[in-house]
Coordinates of N, CA, C and O in Angstrom, one line a residue:
X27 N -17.4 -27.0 14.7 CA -17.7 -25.6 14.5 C -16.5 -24.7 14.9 O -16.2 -23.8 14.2
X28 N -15.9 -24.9 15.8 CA -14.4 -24.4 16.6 C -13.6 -24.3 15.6 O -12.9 -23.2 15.4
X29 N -13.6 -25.3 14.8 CA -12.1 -25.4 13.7 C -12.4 -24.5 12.8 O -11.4 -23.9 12.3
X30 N -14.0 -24.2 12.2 CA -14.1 -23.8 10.8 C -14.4 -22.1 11.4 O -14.6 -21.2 10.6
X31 N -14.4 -21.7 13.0 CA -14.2 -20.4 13.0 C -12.9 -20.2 13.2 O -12.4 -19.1 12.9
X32 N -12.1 -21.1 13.8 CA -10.8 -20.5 13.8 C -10.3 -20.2 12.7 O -10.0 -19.1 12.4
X33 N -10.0 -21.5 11.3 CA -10.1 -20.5 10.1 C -10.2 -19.2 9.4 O -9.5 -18.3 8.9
X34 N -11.7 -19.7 9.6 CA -12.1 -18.2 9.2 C -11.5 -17.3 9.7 O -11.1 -16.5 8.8
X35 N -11.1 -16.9 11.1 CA -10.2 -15.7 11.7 C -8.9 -15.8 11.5 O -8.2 -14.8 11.6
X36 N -8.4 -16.9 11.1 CA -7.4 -16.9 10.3 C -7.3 -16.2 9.4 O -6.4 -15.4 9.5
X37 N -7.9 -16.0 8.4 CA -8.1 -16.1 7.0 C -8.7 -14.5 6.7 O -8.8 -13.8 5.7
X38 N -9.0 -14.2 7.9 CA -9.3 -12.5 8.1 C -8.1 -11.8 8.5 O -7.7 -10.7 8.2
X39 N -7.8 -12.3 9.1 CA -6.2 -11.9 9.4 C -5.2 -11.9 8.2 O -4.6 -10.9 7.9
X40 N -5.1 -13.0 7.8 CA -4.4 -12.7 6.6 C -4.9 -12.1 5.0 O -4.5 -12.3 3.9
X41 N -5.9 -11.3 5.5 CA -6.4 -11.1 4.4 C -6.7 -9.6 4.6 O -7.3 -9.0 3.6
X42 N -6.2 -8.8 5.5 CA -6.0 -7.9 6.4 C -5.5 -6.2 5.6 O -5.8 -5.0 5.4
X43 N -4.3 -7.4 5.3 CA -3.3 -6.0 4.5 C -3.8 -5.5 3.3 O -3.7 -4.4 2.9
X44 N -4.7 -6.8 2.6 CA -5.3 -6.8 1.3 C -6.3 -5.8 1.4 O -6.1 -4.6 0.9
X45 N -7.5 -6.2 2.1 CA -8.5 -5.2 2.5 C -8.4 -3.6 3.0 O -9.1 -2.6 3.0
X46 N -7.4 -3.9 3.3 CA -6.9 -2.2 4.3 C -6.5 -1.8 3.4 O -6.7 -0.6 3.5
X47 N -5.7 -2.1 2.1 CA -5.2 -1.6 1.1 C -6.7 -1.4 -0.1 O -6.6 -0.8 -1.1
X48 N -7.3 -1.8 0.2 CA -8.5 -1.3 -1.0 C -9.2 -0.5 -0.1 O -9.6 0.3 -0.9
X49 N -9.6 -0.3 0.9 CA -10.3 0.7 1.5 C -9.1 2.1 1.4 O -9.4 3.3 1.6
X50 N -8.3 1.9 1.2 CA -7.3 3.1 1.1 C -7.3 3.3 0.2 O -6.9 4.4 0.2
X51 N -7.6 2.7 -1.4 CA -7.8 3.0 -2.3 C -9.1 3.8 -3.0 O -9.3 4.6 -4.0
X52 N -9.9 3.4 -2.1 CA -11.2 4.1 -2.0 C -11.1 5.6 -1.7 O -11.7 6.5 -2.2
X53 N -10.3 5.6 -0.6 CA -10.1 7.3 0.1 C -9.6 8.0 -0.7 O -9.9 9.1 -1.0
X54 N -8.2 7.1 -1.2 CA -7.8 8.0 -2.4 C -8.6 8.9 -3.3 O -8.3 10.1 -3.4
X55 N -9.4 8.2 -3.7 CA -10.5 9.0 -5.0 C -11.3 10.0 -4.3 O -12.1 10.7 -4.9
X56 N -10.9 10.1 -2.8 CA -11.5 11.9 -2.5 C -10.3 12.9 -2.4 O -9.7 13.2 -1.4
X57 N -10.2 13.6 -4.0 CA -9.0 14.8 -4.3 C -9.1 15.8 -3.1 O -10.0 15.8 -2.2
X58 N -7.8 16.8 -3.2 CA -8.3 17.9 -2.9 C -8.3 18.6 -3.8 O -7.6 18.4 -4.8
X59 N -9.2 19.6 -3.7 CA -8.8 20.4 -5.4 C -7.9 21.8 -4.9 O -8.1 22.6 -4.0
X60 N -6.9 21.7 -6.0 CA -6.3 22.8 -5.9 C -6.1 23.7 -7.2 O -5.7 23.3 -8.3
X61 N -6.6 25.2 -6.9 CA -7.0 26.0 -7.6 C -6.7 26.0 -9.1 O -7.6 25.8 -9.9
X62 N -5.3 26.2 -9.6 CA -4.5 26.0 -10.6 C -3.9 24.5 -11.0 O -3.1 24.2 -11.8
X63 N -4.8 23.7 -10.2 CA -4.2 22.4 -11.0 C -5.6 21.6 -10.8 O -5.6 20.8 -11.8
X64 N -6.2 21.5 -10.3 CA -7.7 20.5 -10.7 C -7.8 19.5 -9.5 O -7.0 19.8 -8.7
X65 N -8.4 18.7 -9.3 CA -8.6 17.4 -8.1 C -7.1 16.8 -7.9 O -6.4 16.6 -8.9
X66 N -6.8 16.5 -6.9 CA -5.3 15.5 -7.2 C -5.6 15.1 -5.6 O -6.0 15.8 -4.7
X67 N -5.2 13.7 -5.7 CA -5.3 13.1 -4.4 C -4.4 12.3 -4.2 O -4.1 11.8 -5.3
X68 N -3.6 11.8 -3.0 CA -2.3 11.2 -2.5 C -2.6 9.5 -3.2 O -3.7 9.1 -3.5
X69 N -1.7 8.8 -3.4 CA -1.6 7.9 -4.1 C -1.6 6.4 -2.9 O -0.6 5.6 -3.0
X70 N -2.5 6.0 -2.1 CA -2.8 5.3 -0.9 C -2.5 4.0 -1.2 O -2.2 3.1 -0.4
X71 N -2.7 3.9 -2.3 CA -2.5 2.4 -3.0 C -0.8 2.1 -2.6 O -0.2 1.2 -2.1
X72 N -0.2 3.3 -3.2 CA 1.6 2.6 -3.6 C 1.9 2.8 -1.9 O 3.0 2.5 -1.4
X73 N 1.2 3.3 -1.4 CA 2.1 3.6 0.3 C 1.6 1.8 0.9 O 2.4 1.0 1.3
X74 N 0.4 1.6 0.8 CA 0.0 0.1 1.0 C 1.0 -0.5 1.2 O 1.7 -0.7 2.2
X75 N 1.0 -1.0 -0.5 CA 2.0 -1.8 -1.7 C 3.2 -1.8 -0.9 O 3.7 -2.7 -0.3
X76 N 3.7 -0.4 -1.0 CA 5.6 -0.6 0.0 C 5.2 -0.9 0.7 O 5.1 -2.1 0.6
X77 N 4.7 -0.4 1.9 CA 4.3 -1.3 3.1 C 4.4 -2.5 3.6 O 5.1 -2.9 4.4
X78 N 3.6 -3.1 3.0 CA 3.2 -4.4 3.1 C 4.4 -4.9 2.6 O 4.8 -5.9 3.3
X79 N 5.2 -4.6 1.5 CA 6.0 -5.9 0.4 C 7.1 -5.8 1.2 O 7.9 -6.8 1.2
X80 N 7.3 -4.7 1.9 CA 8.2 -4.3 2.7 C 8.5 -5.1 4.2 O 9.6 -5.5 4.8
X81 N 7.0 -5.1 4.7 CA 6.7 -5.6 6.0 C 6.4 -7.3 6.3 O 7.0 -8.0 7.1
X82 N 5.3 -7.7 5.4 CA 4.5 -8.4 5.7 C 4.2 -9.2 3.9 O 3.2 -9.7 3.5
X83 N 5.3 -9.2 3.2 CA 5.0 -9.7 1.7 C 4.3 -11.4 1.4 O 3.9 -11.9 0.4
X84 N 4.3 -11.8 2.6 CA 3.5 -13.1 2.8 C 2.4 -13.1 2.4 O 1.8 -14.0 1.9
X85 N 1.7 -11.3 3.1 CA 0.2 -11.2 3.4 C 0.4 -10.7 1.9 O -0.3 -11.4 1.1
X86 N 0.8 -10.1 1.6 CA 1.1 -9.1 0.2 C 2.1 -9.5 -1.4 O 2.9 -8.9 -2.1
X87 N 1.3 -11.1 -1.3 CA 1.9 -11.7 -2.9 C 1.0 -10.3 -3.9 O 0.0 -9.5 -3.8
X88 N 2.3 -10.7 -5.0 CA 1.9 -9.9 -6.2 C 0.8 -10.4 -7.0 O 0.4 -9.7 -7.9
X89 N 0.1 -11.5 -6.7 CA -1.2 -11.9 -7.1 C -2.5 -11.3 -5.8 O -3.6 -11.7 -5.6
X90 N -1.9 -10.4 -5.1 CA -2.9 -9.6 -4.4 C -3.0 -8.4 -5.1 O -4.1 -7.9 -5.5
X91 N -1.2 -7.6 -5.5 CA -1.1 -6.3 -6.5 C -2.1 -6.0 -7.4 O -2.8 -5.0 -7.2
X92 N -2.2 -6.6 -8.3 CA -2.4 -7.1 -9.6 C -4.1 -6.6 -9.1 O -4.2 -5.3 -9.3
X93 N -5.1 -7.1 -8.6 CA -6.7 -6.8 -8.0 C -6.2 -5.3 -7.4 O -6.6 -4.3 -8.0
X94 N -5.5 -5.2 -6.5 CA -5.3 -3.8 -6.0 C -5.0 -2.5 -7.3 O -5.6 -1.4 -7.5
X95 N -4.3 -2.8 -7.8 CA -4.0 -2.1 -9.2 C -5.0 -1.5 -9.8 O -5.2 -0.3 -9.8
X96 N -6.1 -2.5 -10.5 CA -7.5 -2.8 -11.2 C -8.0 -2.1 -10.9 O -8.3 -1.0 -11.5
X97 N -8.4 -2.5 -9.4 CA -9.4 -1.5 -8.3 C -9.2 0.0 -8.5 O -10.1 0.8 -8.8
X98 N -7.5 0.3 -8.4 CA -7.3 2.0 -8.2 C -7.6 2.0 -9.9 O -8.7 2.6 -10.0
X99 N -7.4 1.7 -10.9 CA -7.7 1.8 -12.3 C -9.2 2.4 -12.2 O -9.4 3.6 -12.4
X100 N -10.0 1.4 -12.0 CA -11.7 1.5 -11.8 C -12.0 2.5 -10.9 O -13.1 3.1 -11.2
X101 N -11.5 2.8 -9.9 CA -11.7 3.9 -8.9 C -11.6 5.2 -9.5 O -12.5 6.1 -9.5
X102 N -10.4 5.3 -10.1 CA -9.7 6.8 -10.7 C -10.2 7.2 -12.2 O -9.9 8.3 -12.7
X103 N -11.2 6.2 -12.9 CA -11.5 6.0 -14.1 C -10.7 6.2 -15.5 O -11.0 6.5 -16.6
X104 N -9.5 6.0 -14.8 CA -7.7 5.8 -15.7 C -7.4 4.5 -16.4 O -7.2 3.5 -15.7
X105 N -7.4 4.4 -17.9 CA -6.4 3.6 -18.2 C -6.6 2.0 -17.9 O -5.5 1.5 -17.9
X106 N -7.5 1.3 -17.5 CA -7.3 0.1 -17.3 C -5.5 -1.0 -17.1 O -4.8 -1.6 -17.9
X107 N -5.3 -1.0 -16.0 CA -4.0 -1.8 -16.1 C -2.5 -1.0 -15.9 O -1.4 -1.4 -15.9
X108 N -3.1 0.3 -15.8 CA -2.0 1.7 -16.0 C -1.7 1.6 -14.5 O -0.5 1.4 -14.4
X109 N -2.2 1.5 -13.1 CA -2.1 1.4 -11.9 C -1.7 -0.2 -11.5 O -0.9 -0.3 -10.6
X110 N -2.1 -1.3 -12.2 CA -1.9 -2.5 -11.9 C -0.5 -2.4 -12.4 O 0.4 -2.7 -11.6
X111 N -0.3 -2.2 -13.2 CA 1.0 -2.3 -13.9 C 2.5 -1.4 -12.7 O 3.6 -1.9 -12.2
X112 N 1.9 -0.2 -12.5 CA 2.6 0.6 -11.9 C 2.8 0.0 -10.5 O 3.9 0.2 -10.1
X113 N 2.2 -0.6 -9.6 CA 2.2 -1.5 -8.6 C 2.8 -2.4 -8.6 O 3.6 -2.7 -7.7
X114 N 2.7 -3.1 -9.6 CA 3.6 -4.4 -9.6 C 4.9 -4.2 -9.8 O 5.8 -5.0 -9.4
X115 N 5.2 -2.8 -10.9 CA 6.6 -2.5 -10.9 C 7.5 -2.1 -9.3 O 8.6 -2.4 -8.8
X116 N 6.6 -1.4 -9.0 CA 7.2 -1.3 -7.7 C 7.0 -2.2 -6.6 O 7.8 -1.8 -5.7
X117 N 6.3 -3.3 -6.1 CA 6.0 -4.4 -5.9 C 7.6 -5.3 -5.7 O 8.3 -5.6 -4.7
X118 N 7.6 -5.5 -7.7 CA 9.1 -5.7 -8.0 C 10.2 -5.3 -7.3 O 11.2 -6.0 -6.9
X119 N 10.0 -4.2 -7.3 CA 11.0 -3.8 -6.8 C 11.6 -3.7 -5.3 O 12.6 -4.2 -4.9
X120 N 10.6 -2.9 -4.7 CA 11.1 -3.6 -3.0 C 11.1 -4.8 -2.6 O 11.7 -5.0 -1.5
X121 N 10.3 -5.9 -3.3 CA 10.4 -7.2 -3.3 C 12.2 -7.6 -3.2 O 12.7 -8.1 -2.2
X122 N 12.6 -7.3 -4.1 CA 14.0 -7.4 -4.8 C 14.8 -6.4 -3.7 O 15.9 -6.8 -3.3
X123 N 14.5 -5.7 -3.4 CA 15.3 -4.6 -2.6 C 15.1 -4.8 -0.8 O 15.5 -4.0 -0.1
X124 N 14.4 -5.9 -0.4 CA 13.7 -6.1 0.8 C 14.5 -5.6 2.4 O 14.3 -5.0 3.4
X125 N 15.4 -6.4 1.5 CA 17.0 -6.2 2.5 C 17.5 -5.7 3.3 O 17.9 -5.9 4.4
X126 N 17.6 -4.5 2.2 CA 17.9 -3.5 2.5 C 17.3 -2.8 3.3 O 18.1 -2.0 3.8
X127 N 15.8 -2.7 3.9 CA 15.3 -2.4 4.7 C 14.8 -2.9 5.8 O 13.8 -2.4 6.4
X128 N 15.6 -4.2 6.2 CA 15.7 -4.5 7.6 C 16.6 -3.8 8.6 O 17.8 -3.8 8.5
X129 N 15.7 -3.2 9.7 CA 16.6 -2.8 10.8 C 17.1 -0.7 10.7 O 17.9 0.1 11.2
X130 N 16.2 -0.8 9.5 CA 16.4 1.0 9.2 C 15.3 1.6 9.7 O 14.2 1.2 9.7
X131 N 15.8 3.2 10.4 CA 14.9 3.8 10.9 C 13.9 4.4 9.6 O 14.1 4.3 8.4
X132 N 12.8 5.0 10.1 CA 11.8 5.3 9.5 C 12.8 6.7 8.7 O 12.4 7.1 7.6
X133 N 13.7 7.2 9.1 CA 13.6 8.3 7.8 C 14.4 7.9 6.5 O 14.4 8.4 5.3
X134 N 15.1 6.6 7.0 CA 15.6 6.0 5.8 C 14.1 5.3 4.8 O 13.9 5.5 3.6
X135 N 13.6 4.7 5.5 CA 12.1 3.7 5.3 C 11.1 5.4 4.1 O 10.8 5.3 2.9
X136 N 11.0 6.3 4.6 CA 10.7 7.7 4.1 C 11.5 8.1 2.8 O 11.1 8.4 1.7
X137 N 12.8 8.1 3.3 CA 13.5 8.4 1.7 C 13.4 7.8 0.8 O 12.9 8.2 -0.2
X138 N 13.8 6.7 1.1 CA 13.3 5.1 -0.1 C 12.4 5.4 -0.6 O 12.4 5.6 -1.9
X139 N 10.9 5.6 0.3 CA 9.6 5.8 -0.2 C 9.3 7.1 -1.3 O 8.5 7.2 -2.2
X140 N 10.1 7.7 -0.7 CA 10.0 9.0 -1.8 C 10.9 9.2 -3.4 O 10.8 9.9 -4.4
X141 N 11.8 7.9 -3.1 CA 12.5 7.7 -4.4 C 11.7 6.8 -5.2 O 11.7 6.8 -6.5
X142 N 10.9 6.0 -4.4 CA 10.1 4.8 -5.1 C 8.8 5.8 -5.9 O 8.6 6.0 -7.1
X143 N 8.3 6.1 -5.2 CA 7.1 7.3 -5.4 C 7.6 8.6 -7.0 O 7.0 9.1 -8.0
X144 N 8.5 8.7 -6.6 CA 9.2 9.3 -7.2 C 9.2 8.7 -9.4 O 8.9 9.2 -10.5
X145 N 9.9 7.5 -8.8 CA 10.2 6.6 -10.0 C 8.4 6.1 -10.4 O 7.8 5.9 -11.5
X146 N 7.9 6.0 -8.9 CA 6.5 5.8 -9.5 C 5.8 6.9 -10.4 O 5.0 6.3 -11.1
X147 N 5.7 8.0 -10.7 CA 4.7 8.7 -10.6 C 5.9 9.3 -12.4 O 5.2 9.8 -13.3
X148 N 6.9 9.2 -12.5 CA 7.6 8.6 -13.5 C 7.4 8.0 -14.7 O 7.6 8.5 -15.8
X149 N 7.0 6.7 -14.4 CA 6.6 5.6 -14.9 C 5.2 6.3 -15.2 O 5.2 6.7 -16.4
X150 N 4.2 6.6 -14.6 CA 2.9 7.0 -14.5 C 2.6 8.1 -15.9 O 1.8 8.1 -16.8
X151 N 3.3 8.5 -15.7 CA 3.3 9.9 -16.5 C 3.9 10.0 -17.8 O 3.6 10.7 -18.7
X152 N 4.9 8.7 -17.7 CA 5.2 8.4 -19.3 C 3.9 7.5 -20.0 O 3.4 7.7 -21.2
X153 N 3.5 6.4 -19.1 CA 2.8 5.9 -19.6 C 1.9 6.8 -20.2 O 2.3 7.1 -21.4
X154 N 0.7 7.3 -19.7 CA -0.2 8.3 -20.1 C -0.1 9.0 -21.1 O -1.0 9.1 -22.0
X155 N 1.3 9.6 -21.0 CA 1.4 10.6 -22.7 C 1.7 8.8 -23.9 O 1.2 8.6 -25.1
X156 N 2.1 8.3 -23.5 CA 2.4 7.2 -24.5 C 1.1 6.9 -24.7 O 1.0 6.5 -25.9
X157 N -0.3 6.7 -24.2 CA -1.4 6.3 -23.9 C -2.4 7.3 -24.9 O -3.1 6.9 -25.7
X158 N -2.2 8.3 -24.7 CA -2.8 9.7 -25.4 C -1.8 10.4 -26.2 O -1.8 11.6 -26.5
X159 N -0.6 9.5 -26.6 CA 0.0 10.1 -27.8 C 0.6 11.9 -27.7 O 1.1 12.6 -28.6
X160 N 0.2 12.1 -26.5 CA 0.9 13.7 -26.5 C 1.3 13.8 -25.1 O 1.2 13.0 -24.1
X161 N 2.0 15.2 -25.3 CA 2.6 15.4 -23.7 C 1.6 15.7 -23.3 O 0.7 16.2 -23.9
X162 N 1.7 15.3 -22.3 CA 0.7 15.5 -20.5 C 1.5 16.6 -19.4 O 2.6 16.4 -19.0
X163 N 0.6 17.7 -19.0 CA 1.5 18.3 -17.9 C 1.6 17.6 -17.0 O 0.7 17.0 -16.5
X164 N 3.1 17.7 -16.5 CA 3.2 16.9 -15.0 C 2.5 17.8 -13.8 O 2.1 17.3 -12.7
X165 N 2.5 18.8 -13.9 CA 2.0 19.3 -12.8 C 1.4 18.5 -11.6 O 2.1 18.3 -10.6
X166 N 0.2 18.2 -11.7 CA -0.8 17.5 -11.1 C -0.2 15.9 -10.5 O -0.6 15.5 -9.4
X167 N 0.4 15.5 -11.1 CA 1.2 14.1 -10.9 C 2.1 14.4 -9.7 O 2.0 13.9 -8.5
X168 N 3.3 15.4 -10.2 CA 3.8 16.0 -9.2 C 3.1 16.6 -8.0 O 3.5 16.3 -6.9
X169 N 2.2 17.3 -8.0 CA 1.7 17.7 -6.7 C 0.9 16.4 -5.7 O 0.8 16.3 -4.4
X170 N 0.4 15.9 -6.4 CA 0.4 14.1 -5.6 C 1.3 13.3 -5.5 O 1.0 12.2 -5.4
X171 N 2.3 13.6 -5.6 CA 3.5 13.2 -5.3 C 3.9 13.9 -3.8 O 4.2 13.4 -2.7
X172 N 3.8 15.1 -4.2 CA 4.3 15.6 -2.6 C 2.8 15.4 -1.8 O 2.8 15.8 -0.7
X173 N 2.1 15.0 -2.2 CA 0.6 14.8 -1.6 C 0.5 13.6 -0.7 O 0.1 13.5 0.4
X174 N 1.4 12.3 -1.9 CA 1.6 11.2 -1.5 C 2.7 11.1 -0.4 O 2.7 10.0 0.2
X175 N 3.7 12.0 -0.1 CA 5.0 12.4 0.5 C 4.7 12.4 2.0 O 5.2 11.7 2.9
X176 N 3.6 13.9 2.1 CA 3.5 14.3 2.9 C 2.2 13.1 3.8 O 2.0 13.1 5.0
X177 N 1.7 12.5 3.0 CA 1.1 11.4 4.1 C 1.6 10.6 4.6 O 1.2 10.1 5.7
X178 N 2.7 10.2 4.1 CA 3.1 8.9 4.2 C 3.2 8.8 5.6 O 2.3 8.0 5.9
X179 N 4.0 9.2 6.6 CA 4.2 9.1 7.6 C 3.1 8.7 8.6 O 3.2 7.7 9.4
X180 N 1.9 9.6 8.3 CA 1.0 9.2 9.3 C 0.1 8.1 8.7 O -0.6 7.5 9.5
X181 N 0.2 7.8 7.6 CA -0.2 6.3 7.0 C 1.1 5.1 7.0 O 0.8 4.0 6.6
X182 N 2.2 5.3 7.5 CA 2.7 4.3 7.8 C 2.4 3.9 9.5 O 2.4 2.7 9.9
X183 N 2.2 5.0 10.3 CA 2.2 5.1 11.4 C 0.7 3.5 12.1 O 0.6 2.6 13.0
X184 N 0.0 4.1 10.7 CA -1.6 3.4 11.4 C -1.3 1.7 10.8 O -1.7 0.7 11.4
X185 N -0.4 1.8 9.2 CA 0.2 0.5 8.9 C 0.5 -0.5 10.0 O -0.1 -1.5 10.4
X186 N 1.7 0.3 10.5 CA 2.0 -0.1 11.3 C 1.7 -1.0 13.1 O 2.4 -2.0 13.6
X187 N 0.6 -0.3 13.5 CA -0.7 -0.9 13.9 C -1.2 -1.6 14.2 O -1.5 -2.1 15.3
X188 N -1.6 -1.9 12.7 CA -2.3 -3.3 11.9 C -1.3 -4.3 11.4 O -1.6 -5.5 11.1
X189 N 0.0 -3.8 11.4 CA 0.9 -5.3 11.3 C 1.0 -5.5 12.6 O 0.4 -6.5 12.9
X190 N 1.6 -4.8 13.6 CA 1.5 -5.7 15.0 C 0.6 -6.1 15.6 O 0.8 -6.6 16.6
X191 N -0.8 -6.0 15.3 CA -2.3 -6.5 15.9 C -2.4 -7.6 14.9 O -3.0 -8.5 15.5
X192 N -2.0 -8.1 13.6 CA -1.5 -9.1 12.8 C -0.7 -9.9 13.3 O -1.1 -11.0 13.4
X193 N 0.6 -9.6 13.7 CA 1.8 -10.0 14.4 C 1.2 -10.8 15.7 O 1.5 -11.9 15.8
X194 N 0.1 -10.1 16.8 CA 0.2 -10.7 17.5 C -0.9 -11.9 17.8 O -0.8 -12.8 18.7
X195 N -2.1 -11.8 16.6 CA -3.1 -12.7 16.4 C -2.3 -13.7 16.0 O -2.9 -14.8 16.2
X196 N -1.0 -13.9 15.5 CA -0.2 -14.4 15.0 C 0.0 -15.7 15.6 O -0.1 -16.9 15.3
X197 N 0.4 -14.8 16.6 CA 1.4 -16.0 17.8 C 0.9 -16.6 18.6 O -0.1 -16.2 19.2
X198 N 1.6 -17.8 19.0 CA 1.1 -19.2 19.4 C 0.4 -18.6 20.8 O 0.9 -17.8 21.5
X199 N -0.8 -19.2 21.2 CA -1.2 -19.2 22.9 C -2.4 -17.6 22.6 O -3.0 -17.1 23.5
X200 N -2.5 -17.1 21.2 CA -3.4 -15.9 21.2 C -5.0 -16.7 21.3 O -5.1 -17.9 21.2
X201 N -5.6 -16.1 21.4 CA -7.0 -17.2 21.6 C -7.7 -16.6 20.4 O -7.9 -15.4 20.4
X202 N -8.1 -17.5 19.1 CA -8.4 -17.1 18.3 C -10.1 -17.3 18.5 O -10.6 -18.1 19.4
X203 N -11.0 -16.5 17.6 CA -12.4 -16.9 17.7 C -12.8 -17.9 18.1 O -12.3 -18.9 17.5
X204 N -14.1 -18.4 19.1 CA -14.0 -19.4 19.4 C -13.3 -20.2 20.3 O -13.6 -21.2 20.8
X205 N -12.4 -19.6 20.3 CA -11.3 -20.4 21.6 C -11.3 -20.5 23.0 O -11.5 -19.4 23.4
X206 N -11.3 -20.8 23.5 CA -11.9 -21.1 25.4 C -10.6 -21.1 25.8 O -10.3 -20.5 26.8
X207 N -9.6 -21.7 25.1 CA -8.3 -21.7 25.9 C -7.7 -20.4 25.6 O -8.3 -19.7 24.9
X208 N -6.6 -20.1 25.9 CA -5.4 -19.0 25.6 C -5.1 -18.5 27.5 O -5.5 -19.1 28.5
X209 N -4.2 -17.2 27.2 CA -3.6 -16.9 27.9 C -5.0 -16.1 28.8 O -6.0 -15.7 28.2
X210 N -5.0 -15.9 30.2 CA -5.9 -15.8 31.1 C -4.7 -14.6 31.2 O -3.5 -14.5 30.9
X211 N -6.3 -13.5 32.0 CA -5.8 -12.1 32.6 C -5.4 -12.0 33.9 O -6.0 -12.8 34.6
X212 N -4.6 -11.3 34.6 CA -4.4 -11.7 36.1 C -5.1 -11.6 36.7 O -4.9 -12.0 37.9

């Protein structure tokens, strides 16, 4: 019984980033409404997404994206595959760009995010009019954009967190469920 709960807390742990990213997808779908432009809510999914692919891409294969995508699709009642799609481009991309963000402080880690965000919401917005065959005002895209901007910080902060409470469930001598042994308090 020992073995098959340590697993399991295994397996909650690594399953961690996934979960925390659809419960943030959930929050997403409560807009604020603003007068002249209608509901618009910060984009919680793509702050995830960098996060994780950035942090922790082990926890956060693109065969996790892909469900996370769907979800914000189904959530937002947008486009089937319009958000899966847009995820995995960027997914792609800091996958590919990972590198570059070892050992940078957070306002570089912020800029990136706002160019990625940026190209995201981009992408988003072409699709859509290509989707509905006419222009779309950006307005509303844009203003969740600086919606998504202005969170980011204190949603990386809590990210953050949860990768080192990950990080340290991690490591050898932590006493996982079930466990009688591990490190003793003084």
């Amino acid at each position: 019984m020992n073995g098959l709960l340590r697993r399991l807390d295994g397996l909650a742990t690594d399953l961690a980033p996934f979960i925390v990213s659809l419960v943030l997808i959930m929050f997403s779908t409560m807009p604020v409404n603003v007068s002249s432009i209608g509901p618009v809510a910060p984009n919680l999914g793509l702050i995830a997404v960098f996060y994780w692919t950035i942090y922790r891409p082990d926890l956060m294969p693109a065969i996790a994206v892909l469900p996370l995508g769907l979800w914000q699709d189904l959530m937002n009642a947008g486009p089937i595959g319009l958000n899966a799609l847009t995820l995995l481009i960027v997914y792609g991309v800091i996958l590919f760009q990972r590198v570059f963000f070892r050992g940078k402080t957070f306002l570089i880690v912020w800029w990136a995010f706002g160019l990625v965000a940026a190209f995201a919401s981009l992408v988003f917005w072409l699709a859509v009019m290509a989707w509905h065959l006419r222009y779309v005002d950006p307005a509303p895209l844009a203003f969740q954009f600086a919606l998504t901007l202005a969170v980011f910080p204190f949603l990386y902060w809590v990210l953050s967190l949860i990768q080192r409470a990950i990080a340290r469930r991690a490591q050898p001598g932590f006493p996982r469920v079930g466990d009688a042994s591990g490190p003793r308090g003084p």
